[in-house]
XYZ file of C-alpha atoms in Angstrom:
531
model
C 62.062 62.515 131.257
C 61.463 63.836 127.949
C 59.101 60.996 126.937
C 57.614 60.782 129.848
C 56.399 64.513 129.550
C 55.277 63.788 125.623
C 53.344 60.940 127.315
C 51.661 63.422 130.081
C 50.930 65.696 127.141
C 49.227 62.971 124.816
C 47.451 61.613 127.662
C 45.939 65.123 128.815
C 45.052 65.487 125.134
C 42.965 61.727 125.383
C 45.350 60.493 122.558
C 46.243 57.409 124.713
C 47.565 55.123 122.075
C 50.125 57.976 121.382
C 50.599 58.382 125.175
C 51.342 54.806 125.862
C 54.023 54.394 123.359
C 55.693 57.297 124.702
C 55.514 55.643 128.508
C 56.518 52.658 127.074
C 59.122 53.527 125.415
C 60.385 55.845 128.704
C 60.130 52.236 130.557
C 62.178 50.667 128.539
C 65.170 53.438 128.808
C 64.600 53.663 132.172
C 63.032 50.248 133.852
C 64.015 51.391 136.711
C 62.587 54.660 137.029
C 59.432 54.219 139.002
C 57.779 57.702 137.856
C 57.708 55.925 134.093
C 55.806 53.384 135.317
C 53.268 55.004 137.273
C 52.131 57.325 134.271
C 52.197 54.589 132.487
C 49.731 52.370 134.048
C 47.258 55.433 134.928
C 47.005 55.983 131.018
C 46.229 52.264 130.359
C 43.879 52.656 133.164
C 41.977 55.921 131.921
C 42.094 53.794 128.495
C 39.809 50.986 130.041
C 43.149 48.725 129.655
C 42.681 47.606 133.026
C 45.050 44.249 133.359
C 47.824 45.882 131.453
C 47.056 49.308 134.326
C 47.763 46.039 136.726
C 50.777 45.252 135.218
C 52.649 48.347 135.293
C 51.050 49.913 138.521
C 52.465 46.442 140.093
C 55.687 47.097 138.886
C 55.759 50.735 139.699
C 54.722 49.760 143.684
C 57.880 47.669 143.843
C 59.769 50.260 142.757
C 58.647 52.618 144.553
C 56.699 51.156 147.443
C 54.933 54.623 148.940
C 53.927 56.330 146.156
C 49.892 57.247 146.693
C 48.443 57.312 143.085
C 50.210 54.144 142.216
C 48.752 52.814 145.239
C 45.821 53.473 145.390
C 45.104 52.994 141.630
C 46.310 49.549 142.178
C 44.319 48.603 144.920
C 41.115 49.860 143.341
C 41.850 47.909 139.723
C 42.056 44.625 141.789
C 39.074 45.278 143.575
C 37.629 45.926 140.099
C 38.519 42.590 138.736
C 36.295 41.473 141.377
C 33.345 43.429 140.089
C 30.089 41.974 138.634
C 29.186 42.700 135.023
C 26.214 43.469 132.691
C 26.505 43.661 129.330
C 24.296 45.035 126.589
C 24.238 45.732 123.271
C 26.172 48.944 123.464
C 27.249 48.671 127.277
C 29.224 46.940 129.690
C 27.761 48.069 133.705
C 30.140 46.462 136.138
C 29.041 47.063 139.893
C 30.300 45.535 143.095
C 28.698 42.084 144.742
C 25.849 43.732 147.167
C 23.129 46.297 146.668
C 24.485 48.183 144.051
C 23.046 45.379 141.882
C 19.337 47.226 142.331
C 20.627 50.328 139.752
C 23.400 47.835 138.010
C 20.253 45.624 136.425
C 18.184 48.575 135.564
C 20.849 50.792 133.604
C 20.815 48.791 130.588
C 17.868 49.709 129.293
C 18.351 53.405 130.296
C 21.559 53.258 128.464
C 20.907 51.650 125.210
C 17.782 54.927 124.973
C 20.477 57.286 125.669
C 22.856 55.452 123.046
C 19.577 56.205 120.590
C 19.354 59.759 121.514
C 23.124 60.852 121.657
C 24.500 58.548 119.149
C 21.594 59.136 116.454
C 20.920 62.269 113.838
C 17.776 63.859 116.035
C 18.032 67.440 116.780
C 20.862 67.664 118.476
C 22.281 63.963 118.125
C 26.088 63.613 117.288
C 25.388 60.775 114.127
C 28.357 58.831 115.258
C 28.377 55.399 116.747
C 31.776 54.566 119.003
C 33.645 51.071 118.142
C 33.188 48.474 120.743
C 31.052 48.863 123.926
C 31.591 51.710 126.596
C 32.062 50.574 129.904
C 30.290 52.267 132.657
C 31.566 51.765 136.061
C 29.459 52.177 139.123
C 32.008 52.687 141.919
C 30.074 52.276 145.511
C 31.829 55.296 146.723
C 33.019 58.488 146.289
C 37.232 57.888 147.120
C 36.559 55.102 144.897
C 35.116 56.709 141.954
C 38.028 59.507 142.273
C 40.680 57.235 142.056
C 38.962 55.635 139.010
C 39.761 58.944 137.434
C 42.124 60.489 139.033
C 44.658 58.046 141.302
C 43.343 60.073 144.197
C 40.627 60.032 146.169
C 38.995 63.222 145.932
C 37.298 64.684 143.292
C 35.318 67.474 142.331
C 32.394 65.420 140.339
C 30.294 62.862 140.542
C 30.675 61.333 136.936
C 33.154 61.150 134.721
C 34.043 60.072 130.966
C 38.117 59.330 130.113
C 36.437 58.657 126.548
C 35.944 54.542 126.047
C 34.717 54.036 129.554
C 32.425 56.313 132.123
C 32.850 56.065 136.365
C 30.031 56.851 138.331
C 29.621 57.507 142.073
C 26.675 55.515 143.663
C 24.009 58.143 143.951
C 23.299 57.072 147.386
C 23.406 59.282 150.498
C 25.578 58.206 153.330
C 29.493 57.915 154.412
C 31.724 57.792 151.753
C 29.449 59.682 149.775
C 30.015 63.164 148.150
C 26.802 64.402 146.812
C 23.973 61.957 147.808
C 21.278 61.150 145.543
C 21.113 62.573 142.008
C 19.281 61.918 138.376
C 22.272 59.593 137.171
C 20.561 58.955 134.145
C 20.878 62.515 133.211
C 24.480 62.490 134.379
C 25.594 59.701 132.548
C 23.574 61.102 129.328
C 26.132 63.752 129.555
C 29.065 61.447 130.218
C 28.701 59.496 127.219
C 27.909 62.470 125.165
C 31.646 62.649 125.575
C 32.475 59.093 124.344
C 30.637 59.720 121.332
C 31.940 63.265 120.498
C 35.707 62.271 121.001
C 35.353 59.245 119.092
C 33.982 61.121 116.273
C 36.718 63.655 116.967
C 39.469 61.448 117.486
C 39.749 63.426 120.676
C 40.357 66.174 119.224
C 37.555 69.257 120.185
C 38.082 72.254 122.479
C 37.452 71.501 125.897
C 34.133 74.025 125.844
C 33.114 72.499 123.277
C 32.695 68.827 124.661
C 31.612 70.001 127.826
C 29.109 72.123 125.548
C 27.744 69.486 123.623
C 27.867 67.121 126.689
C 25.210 70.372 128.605
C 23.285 71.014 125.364
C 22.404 66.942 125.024
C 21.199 66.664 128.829
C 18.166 67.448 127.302
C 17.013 69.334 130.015
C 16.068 73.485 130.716
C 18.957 75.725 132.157
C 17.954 76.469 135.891
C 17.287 79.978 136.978
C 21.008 79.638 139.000
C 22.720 79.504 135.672
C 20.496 81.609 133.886
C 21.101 84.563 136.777
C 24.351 84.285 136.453
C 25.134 84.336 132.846
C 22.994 87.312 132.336
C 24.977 88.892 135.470
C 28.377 88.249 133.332
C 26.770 89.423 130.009
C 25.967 92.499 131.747
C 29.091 93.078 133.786
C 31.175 92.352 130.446
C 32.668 89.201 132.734
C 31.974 86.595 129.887
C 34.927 84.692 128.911
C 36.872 84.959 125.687
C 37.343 81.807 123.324
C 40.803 81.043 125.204
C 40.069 81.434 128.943
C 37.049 79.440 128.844
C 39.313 76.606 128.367
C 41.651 77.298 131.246
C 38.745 77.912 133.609
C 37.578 74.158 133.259
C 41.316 73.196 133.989
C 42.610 75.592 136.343
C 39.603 78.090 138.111
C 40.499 81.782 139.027
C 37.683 81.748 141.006
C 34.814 79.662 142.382
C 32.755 79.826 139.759
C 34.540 79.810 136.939
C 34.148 76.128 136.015
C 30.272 76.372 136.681
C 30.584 79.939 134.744
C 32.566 78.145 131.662
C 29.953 74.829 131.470
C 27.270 77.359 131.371
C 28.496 80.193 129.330
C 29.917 76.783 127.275
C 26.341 75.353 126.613
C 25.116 78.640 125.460
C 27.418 79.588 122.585
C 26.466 76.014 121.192
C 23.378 77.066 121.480
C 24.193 80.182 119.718
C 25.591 77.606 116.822
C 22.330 75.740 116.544
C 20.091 78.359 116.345
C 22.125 80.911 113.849
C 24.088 78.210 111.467
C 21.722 74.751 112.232
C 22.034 71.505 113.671
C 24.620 70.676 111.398
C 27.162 73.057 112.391
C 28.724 71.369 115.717
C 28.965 68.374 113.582
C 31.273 70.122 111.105
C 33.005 71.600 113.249
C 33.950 68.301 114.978
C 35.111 66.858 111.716
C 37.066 69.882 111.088
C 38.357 69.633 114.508
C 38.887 65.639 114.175
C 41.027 66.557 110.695
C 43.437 68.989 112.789
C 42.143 71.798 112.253
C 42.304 74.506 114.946
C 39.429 76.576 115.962
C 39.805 80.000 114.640
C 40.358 78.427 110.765
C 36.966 75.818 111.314
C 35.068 78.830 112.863
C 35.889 80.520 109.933
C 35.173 77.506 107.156
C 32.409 76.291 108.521
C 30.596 79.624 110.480
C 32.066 81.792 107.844
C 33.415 84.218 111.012
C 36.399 84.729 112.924
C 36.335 84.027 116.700
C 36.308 87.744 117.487
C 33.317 87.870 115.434
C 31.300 85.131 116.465
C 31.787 86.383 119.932
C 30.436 89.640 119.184
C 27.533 88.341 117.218
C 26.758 85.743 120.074
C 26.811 88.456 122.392
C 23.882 90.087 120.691
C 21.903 86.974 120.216
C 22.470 86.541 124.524
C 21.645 89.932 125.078
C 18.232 89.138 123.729
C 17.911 85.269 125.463
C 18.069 87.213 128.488
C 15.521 90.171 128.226
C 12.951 86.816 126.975
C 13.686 85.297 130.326
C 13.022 88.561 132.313
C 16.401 89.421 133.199
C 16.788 92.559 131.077
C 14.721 94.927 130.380
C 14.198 95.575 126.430
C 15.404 98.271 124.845
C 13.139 101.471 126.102
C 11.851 99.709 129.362
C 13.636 101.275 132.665
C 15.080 98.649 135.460
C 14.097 98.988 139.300
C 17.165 100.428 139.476
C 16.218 103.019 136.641
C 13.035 103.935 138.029
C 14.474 104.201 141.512
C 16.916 107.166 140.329
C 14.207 108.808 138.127
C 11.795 108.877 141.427
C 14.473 110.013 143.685
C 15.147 113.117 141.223
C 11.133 113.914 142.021
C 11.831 113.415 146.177
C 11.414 109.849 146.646
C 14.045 108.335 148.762
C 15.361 106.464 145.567
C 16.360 103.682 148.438
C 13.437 101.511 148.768
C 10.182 101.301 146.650
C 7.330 101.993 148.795
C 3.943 99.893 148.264
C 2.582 103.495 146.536
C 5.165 103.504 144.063
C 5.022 99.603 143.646
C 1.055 100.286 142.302
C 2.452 103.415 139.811
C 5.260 101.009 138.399
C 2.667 98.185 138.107
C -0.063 100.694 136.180
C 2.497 102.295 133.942
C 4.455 98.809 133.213
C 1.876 96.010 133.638
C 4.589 92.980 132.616
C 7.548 94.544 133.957
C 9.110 91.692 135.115
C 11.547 93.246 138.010
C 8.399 95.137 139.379
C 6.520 92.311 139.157
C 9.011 90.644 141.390
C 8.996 93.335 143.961
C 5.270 93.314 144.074
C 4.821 89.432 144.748
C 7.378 89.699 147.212
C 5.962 92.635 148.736
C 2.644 90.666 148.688
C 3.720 87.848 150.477
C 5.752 89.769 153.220
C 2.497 91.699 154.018
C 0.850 88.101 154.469
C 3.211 86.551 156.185
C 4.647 84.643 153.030
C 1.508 82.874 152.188
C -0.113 83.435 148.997
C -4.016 84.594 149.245
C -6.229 83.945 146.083
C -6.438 87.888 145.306
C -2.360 87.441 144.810
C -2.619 84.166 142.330
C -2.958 86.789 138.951
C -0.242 88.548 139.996
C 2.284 85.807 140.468
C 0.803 84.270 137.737
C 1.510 87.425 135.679
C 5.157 87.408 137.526
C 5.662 83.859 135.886
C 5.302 84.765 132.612
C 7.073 87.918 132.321
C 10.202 85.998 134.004
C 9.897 82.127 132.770
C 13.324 81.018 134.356
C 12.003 82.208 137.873
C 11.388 79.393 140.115
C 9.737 81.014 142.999
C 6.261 81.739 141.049
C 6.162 78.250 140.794
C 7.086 77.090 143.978
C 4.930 79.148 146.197
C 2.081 78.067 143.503
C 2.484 74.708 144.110
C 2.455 75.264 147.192
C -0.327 77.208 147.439
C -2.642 74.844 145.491
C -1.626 71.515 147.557
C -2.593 73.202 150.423
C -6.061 73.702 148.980
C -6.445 70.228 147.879
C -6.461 71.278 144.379
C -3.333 68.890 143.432
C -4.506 69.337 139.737
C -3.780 73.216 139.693
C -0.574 72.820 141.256
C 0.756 70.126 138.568
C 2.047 72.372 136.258
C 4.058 74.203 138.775
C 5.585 71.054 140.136
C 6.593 70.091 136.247
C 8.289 72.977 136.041
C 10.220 72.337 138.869
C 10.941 68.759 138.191
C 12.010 68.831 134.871
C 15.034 71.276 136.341
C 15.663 68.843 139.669
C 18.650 66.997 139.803
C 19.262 65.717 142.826
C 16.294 66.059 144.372
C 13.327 63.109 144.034
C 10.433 64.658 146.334
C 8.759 66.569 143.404
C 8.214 63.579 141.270
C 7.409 61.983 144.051
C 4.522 64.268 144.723
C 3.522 64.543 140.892
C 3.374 60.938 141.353
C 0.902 61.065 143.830
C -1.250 63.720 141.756
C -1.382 61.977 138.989
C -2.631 58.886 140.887
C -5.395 60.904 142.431
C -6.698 61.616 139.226
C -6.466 57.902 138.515
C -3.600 58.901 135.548
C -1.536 55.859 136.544
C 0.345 56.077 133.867
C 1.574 59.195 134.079
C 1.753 58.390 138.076
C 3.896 55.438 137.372
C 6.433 57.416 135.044
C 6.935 59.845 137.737
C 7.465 57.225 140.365
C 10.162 55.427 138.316
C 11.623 59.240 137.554
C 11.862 59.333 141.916
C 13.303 56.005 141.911
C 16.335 56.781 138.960
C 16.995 59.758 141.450
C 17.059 57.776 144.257
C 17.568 54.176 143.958
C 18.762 53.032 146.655
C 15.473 54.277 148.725
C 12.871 51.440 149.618
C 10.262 54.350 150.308
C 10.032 54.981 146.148
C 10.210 51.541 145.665
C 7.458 51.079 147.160
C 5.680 53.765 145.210
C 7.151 52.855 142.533
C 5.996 49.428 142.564
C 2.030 50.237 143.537
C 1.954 52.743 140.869
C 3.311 50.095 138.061
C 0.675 47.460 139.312
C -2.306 50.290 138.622
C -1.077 51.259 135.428
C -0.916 47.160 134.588
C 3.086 46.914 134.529
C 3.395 43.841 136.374
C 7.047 43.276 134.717
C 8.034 46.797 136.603
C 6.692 45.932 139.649
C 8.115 43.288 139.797
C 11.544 44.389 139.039
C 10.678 47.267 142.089
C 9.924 44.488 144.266
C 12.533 42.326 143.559
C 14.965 45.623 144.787
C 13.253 45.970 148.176
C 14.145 42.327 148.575
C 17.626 43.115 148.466
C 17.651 46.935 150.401
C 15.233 45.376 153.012
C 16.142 41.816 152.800
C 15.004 41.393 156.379
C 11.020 42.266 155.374
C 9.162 39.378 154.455
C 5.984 41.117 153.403
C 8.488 41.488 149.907
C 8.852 38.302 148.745
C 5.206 37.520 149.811
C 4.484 40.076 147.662
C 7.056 39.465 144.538
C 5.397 35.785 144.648
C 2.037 37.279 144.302
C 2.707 39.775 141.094
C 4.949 36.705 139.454
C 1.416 34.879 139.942
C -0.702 37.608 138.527
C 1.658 38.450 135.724
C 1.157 34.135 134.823
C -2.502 35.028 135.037
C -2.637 38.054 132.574
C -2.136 39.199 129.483
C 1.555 40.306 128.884
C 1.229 44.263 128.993
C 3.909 46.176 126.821
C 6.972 47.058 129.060
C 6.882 49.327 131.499
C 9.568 51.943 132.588
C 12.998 50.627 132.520
């Protein structure tokens, strides 16, 4: 029993060389003890060792012959070893026999850019390169996918790394399905952010700090959700300490804490870059790699204690969130502020009328909480839609609070409606650039862009609808006219070739995959397009 809890511990820690000598060696004292076994074989499989996983889990079942993870874990490694593969330089993407081979074919290339970004010495890049190739699995369910991770079938992701191999849920919508579609590239950027950072840390790094480095390299802005809520724990003196952050990715309190400690996770790391450099995390890993805990290599290589660097990041927040117009700066009253001070002159101090919106909006011109209650009051008067008198104001709204989304969205909104798609492009950037799981925006910023015959801007946006969507014949299709304007036969063609296989019952696709082969044979190779 002893060994088998050393191995639990090793393997919770990712050290699963260490782990699997210690389930070994609890096998071989006990071959007959069918707990021993299981643990063993759900280590080899988290370690990519997936015939040895075979092995063990096999011999586990017989000994005990209704035990679930065992079980199941069994059943979905030998329906792995019937999985297709594609390998690339730096990858191995192995996807089931069917339609799954649509995304399969075109994460390669994806993948070897992200090895660039995350693997290289760019701002932000770890500088480490992994041994060997990472496998990425692409599991065509959800129960699938969990047991991949987990040995049962629920789980509350949609990706996740064990360290020398990533599992991914189809980002599909339908049964068997958890989330639906979603920006897998994205997801998977993050993923293998932790390959490379607990290679290079022998698996060794706080658990904030891989999921922080995993947030930080997504590349992409924090969201106005996250945003609202860190500056409501800053405020509320609800952040979390250098020790519970840890246990609220592991074992929540509350809702939110995981989504709280990913966030509040990202933004200390921020902290690091901005305050000590780019260099920083890196030296930290290697101190972390070497052994050392994190109060000493906060103190070598920040030059503070953890008590410290919370205080001093605490300032440095303070500030991020009075520049995103979530906090007033020091001398400038809230709502809430100026609601008390006109109560104590015989206002209701309740509700703001439309008289005292006006004052507030005179006295503080970019007040960004007023703002707020004036576009809001604006549209309510107007039945929600926006009028051209109210486009300064919510223009004015947008950049006194830059993390808000709804400036933008009712913009957008406001400007398609017009039929002035150009005006309403930076709007719908905004949004997109923050969109996970949605692909309608880029859809629509690929159709602006091709009415101001920018195909190739069109076509990127098209392809950025089908990597959020793949599995929908609809983008395809977009995908694959905008790639013929902007003269990227080879993409259309690869867009085509997909509908083929979702719609395999439409002739009009090969027809047309017959025609671009012969115009690609007639023209000029273009440089590569997309993915």
């Amino acid at each position: 029993a002893a060994l088998v809890e050393v191995g639990l511990a090793q393997s919770g820690a990712r050290q699963y060389e260490d782990a699997e000598k210690a389930l070994r060696a609890a096998c071989a004292k006990a071959p007959g003890w069918a707990e021993a076994w299981i643990e063993l074989g759900l280590v080899q499989a988290q370690a990519g060792r997936d015939d040895a996983a075979r092995e063990s889990l096999a011999e586990a079942r017989r000994l005990d012959p209704f035990n679930i993870r065992a079980s199941n874990t069994l059943t979905m490694l030998t329906d792995l070893a019937q999985f297709k593969s594609i390998e690339s330089d730096h990858f191995i993407v192995r996807y089931k026999e069917g339609d799954d081979l649509v995304l399969a074919r075109e994460m390669p290339a994806v993948l070897e850019r992200i090895y660039e970004r995350v693997t290289g010495n760019g701002p932000g890049g770890i500088d480490h390169k992994p041994a060997g190739k990472t496998v990425i699995d692409l599991m065509p369910d959800h129960a699938m996918f969990a047991v991949r991770i987990t040995g049962m079938p629920q789980l509350h992701t949609i990706a996740a790394a064990t360290g020398p191999l990533v599992a991914m849920e189809a980002p599909r919508v339908g049964a068997g399905h958890s989330t639906g579609v979603y920006d897998w590239s994205r997801v998977i950027q993050h993923e293998f952010t932790h390959t490379v950072t607990l290679s290079r840390t022998k698996n060794r790094l706080p658990h904030w700090f891989t999921e922080a480095s995993a947030v930080y390299l997504e590349d992409a802005p924090r969201d106005e959700s996250r945003c609202t809520m860190l500056a409501r724990a800053l405020d509320t003196d609800q952040l979390f300490d250098l020790d519970s952050i840890n246990v609220a990715f592991a074992r929540p309190q509350k809702p939110q804490d995981r989504g709280m400690a990913y966030a509040q996770g990202h933004w200390m790391y921020e902290f690091i870059v901005e305050k000590w450099g780019a260099a920083a995390p890196l030296k930290l890993m290697d101190q972390y790699a070497a052994g050392v805990r994190e109060a000493q290599a906060m103190e070598s290589v920040l030059g503070v204690s953890r008590a410290a660097f919370l205080d001093q990041f605490k300032v440095w927040a303070h500030a991020q969130v009075v520049s995103w117009g979530l906090a007033m700066p020091e001398g400038v009253p809230s709502v809430k502020e100026l609601l008390a001070q006109s109560k104590s002159e015989g206002g209701s101090g309740t509700t703001p009328t439309p008289e005292l919106i006006d004052a507030w909006i005179k006295k503080y011109p970019d007040h960004p909480q007023v703002l707020e209650l004036a576009v809001s009051a604006a549209l309510d008067k107007n039945e929600g839609k926006v009028s051209p008198e109210m486009v300064p104001l919510i223009e004015r709204f947008a950049l006194a609070a830059p993390v808000k989304h709804m400036p933008h969205r009712v913009l957008a909104k406001y400007y398609l409606d017009k039929g002035e798609g150009e005006k309403a492009i930076p709007h719908l950037e905004f949004m997109d650039i923050r969109e996970v799981y949605n692909p309608a925006i880029a859809v629509e910023l690929s159709k602006r862009y091709g009415a101001l015959n920018d195909w190739e801007k069109a076509f990127q946006k098209a392809e950025r609808a089908t990597r959020i969507a793949p599995y929908d014949a609809a983008h395809r299709e977009l995908a694959a006219t905008m790639a013929i304007k902007a003269g990227h036969l080879d993409a259309a063609t690869r867009h085509i070739d997909a509908l083929t296989i979702l719609e395999p019952d439409r002739e009009v696709h090969r027809k047309r995959l017959d025609a671009v082969r012969k115009l690609m044979q007639a023209t000029p190779p273009a440089p590569p397009g997309g993915d």
